[in-house]
Amino acid sequence: VLERKLEASQNDSVHPDFRCFLSAEPPGDPQMKTIPESILQNSIKIANEPSQDMKANLVRAWNIFDQDFLDKSEPNKRKNFRAVLLGLCVFHSLVLGRRRFGYQGWSRAYSFNMGDLTQCADVLVNQIQSKAPNATPWQDLRYIFGEIMYGGHITDKYDRRTNNTYLE
């Protein structure tokens, strides 16, 4: 019935701005019918991916650090430490989010996990503690995170370049 109505709407009596928007999401009510496959095949497909995946990854990454860990650094270095840690969590969320796109995200499937993030955070504590109060060892951190910690998983040169670009 829906197909016939849409075909009938193709005649000249339909307003030129007429659009029919359908969602391919399965109906919640089992009594409702699904959209016929032929309609979906002949339709223009639009995918709207919400940013919730990045947000969910970021919230999950940040929540693994309790208040005791956030207070590990000296008081005069705490603000700098927390800012870099947040940046590390954003980077981790981005790296995990790219996996979702398969070979368009990374050339190979890499097994990044929360262990990588916690180990990088421990390294961050040591690096921040060993430097002057407002001196952040950016080059050292980029090399350790990009080439050793996360980069240890990466085997493709283009993926390594992408990873290091994100850290820049």
mmCIF file with all atom_site columns, N, CA and C in Angstrom, residues 1-9 20 22 33-36 39:
data_model
loop_
_atom_site.group_PDB
_atom_site.id
_atom_site.type_symbol
_atom_site.label_atom_id
_atom_site.label_alt_id
_atom_site.label_comp_id
_atom_site.label_asym_id
_atom_site.label_entity_id
_atom_site.label_seq_id
_atom_site.pdbx_PDB_ins_code
_atom_site.Cartn_x
_atom_site.Cartn_y
_atom_site.Cartn_z
_atom_site.occupancy
_atom_site.B_iso_or_equiv
_atom_site.pdbx_formal_charge
_atom_site.auth_seq_id
_atom_site.auth_comp_id
_atom_site.auth_asym_id
_atom_site.auth_atom_id
_atom_site.pdbx_PDB_model_num
ATOM 1  N N  . VAL A 1 1  ? 0.836  -1.179 0.000  1.00 0.00 ? 1  VAL A N  1
ATOM 2  C CA . VAL A 1 1  ? 0.000  0.000  0.000  1.00 0.00 ? 1  VAL A CA 1
ATOM 3  C C  . VAL A 1 1  ? 0.883  1.245  0.000  1.00 0.00 ? 1  VAL A C  1
ATOM 4  N N  . LEU A 1 2  ? 1.928  1.227  0.814  1.00 0.00 ? 2  LEU A N  1
ATOM 5  C CA . LEU A 1 2  ? 2.826  2.373  0.874  1.00 0.00 ? 2  LEU A CA 1
ATOM 6  C C  . LEU A 1 2  ? 3.516  2.582  -0.468 1.00 0.00 ? 2  LEU A C  1
ATOM 7  N N  . GLU A 1 3  ? 3.948  1.504  -1.093 1.00 0.00 ? 3  GLU A N  1
ATOM 8  C CA . GLU A 1 3  ? 4.594  1.615  -2.407 1.00 0.00 ? 3  GLU A CA 1
ATOM 9  C C  . GLU A 1 3  ? 3.658  2.245  -3.422 1.00 0.00 ? 3  GLU A C  1
ATOM 10 N N  . ARG A 1 4  ? 2.426  1.797  -3.459 1.00 0.00 ? 4  ARG A N  1
ATOM 11 C CA . ARG A 1 4  ? 1.460  2.329  -4.425 1.00 0.00 ? 4  ARG A CA 1
ATOM 12 C C  . ARG A 1 4  ? 1.186  3.813  -4.169 1.00 0.00 ? 4  ARG A C  1
ATOM 13 N N  . LYS A 1 5  ? 1.085  4.197  -2.910 1.00 0.00 ? 5  LYS A N  1
ATOM 14 C CA . LYS A 1 5  ? 0.845  5.610  -2.598 1.00 0.00 ? 5  LYS A CA 1
ATOM 15 C C  . LYS A 1 5  ? 2.035  6.470  -3.009 1.00 0.00 ? 5  LYS A C  1
ATOM 16 N N  . LEU A 1 6  ? 3.246  5.978  -2.794 1.00 0.00 ? 6  LEU A N  1
ATOM 17 C CA . LEU A 1 6  ? 4.423  6.746  -3.190 1.00 0.00 ? 6  LEU A CA 1
ATOM 18 C C  . LEU A 1 6  ? 4.539  6.834  -4.706 1.00 0.00 ? 6  LEU A C  1
ATOM 19 N N  . GLU A 1 7  ? 4.191  5.773  -5.407 1.00 0.00 ? 7  GLU A N  1
ATOM 20 C CA . GLU A 1 7  ? 4.210  5.802  -6.869 1.00 0.00 ? 7  GLU A CA 1
ATOM 21 C C  . GLU A 1 7  ? 3.154  6.779  -7.394 1.00 0.00 ? 7  GLU A C  1
ATOM 22 N N  . ALA A 1 8  ? 1.993  6.809  -6.756 1.00 0.00 ? 8  ALA A N  1
ATOM 23 C CA . ALA A 1 8  ? 0.929  7.720  -7.173 1.00 0.00 ? 8  ALA A CA 1
ATOM 24 C C  . ALA A 1 8  ? 1.324  9.176  -6.918 1.00 0.00 ? 8  ALA A C  1
ATOM 25 N N  . SER A 1 9  ? 2.181  9.395  -5.909 1.00 0.00 ? 9  SER A N  1
ATOM 26 C CA . SER A 1 9  ? 2.593  10.763 -5.606 1.00 0.00 ? 9  SER A CA 1
ATOM 27 C C  . SER A 1 9  ? 3.612  11.297 -6.612 1.00 0.00 ? 9  SER A C  1
ATOM 28 N N  . CYS A 1 20 ? 9.105  12.682 1.409  1.00 0.00 ? 20 CYS A N  1
ATOM 29 C CA . CYS A 1 20 ? 8.651  11.643 2.326  1.00 0.00 ? 20 CYS A CA 1
ATOM 30 C C  . CYS A 1 20 ? 9.888  11.101 3.051  1.00 0.00 ? 20 CYS A C  1
ATOM 31 N N  . LEU A 1 22 ? 11.467 8.545  5.728  1.00 0.00 ? 22 LEU A N  1
ATOM 32 C CA . LEU A 1 22 ? 11.211 7.279  6.402  1.00 0.00 ? 22 LEU A CA 1
ATOM 33 C C  . LEU A 1 22 ? 12.452 6.877  7.185  1.00 0.00 ? 22 LEU A C  1
ATOM 34 N N  . LYS A 1 33 ? 4.300  -2.980 10.745 1.00 0.00 ? 33 LYS A N  1
ATOM 35 C CA . LYS A 1 33 ? 5.029  -3.626 9.659  1.00 0.00 ? 33 LYS A CA 1
ATOM 36 C C  . LYS A 1 33 ? 6.320  -2.861 9.391  1.00 0.00 ? 33 LYS A C  1
ATOM 37 N N  . THR A 1 34 ? 7.292  -3.559 8.860  1.00 0.00 ? 34 THR A N  1
ATOM 38 C CA . THR A 1 34 ? 8.539  -2.890 8.489  1.00 0.00 ? 34 THR A CA 1
ATOM 39 C C  . THR A 1 34 ? 8.392  -2.306 7.087  1.00 0.00 ? 34 THR A C  1
ATOM 40 N N  . ILE A 1 35 ? 9.296  -1.415 6.727  1.00 0.00 ? 35 ILE A N  1
ATOM 41 C CA . ILE A 1 35 ? 9.270  -0.775 5.403  1.00 0.00 ? 35 ILE A CA 1
ATOM 42 C C  . ILE A 1 35 ? 9.678  -1.814 4.364  1.00 0.00 ? 35 ILE A C  1
ATOM 43 N N  . PRO A 1 36 ? 8.960  -1.907 3.259  1.00 0.00 ? 36 PRO A N  1
ATOM 44 C CA . PRO A 1 36 ? 9.330  -2.877 2.223  1.00 0.00 ? 36 PRO A CA 1
ATOM 45 C C  . PRO A 1 36 ? 10.741 -2.621 1.685  1.00 0.00 ? 36 PRO A C  1
ATOM 46 N N  . ILE A 1 39 ? 11.287 -0.245 -1.339 1.00 0.00 ? 39 ILE A N  1
ATOM 47 C CA . ILE A 1 39 ? 11.255 1.195  -1.063 1.00 0.00 ? 39 ILE A CA 1
ATOM 48 C C  . ILE A 1 39 ? 12.614 1.652  -0.558 1.00 0.00 ? 39 ILE A C  1
#
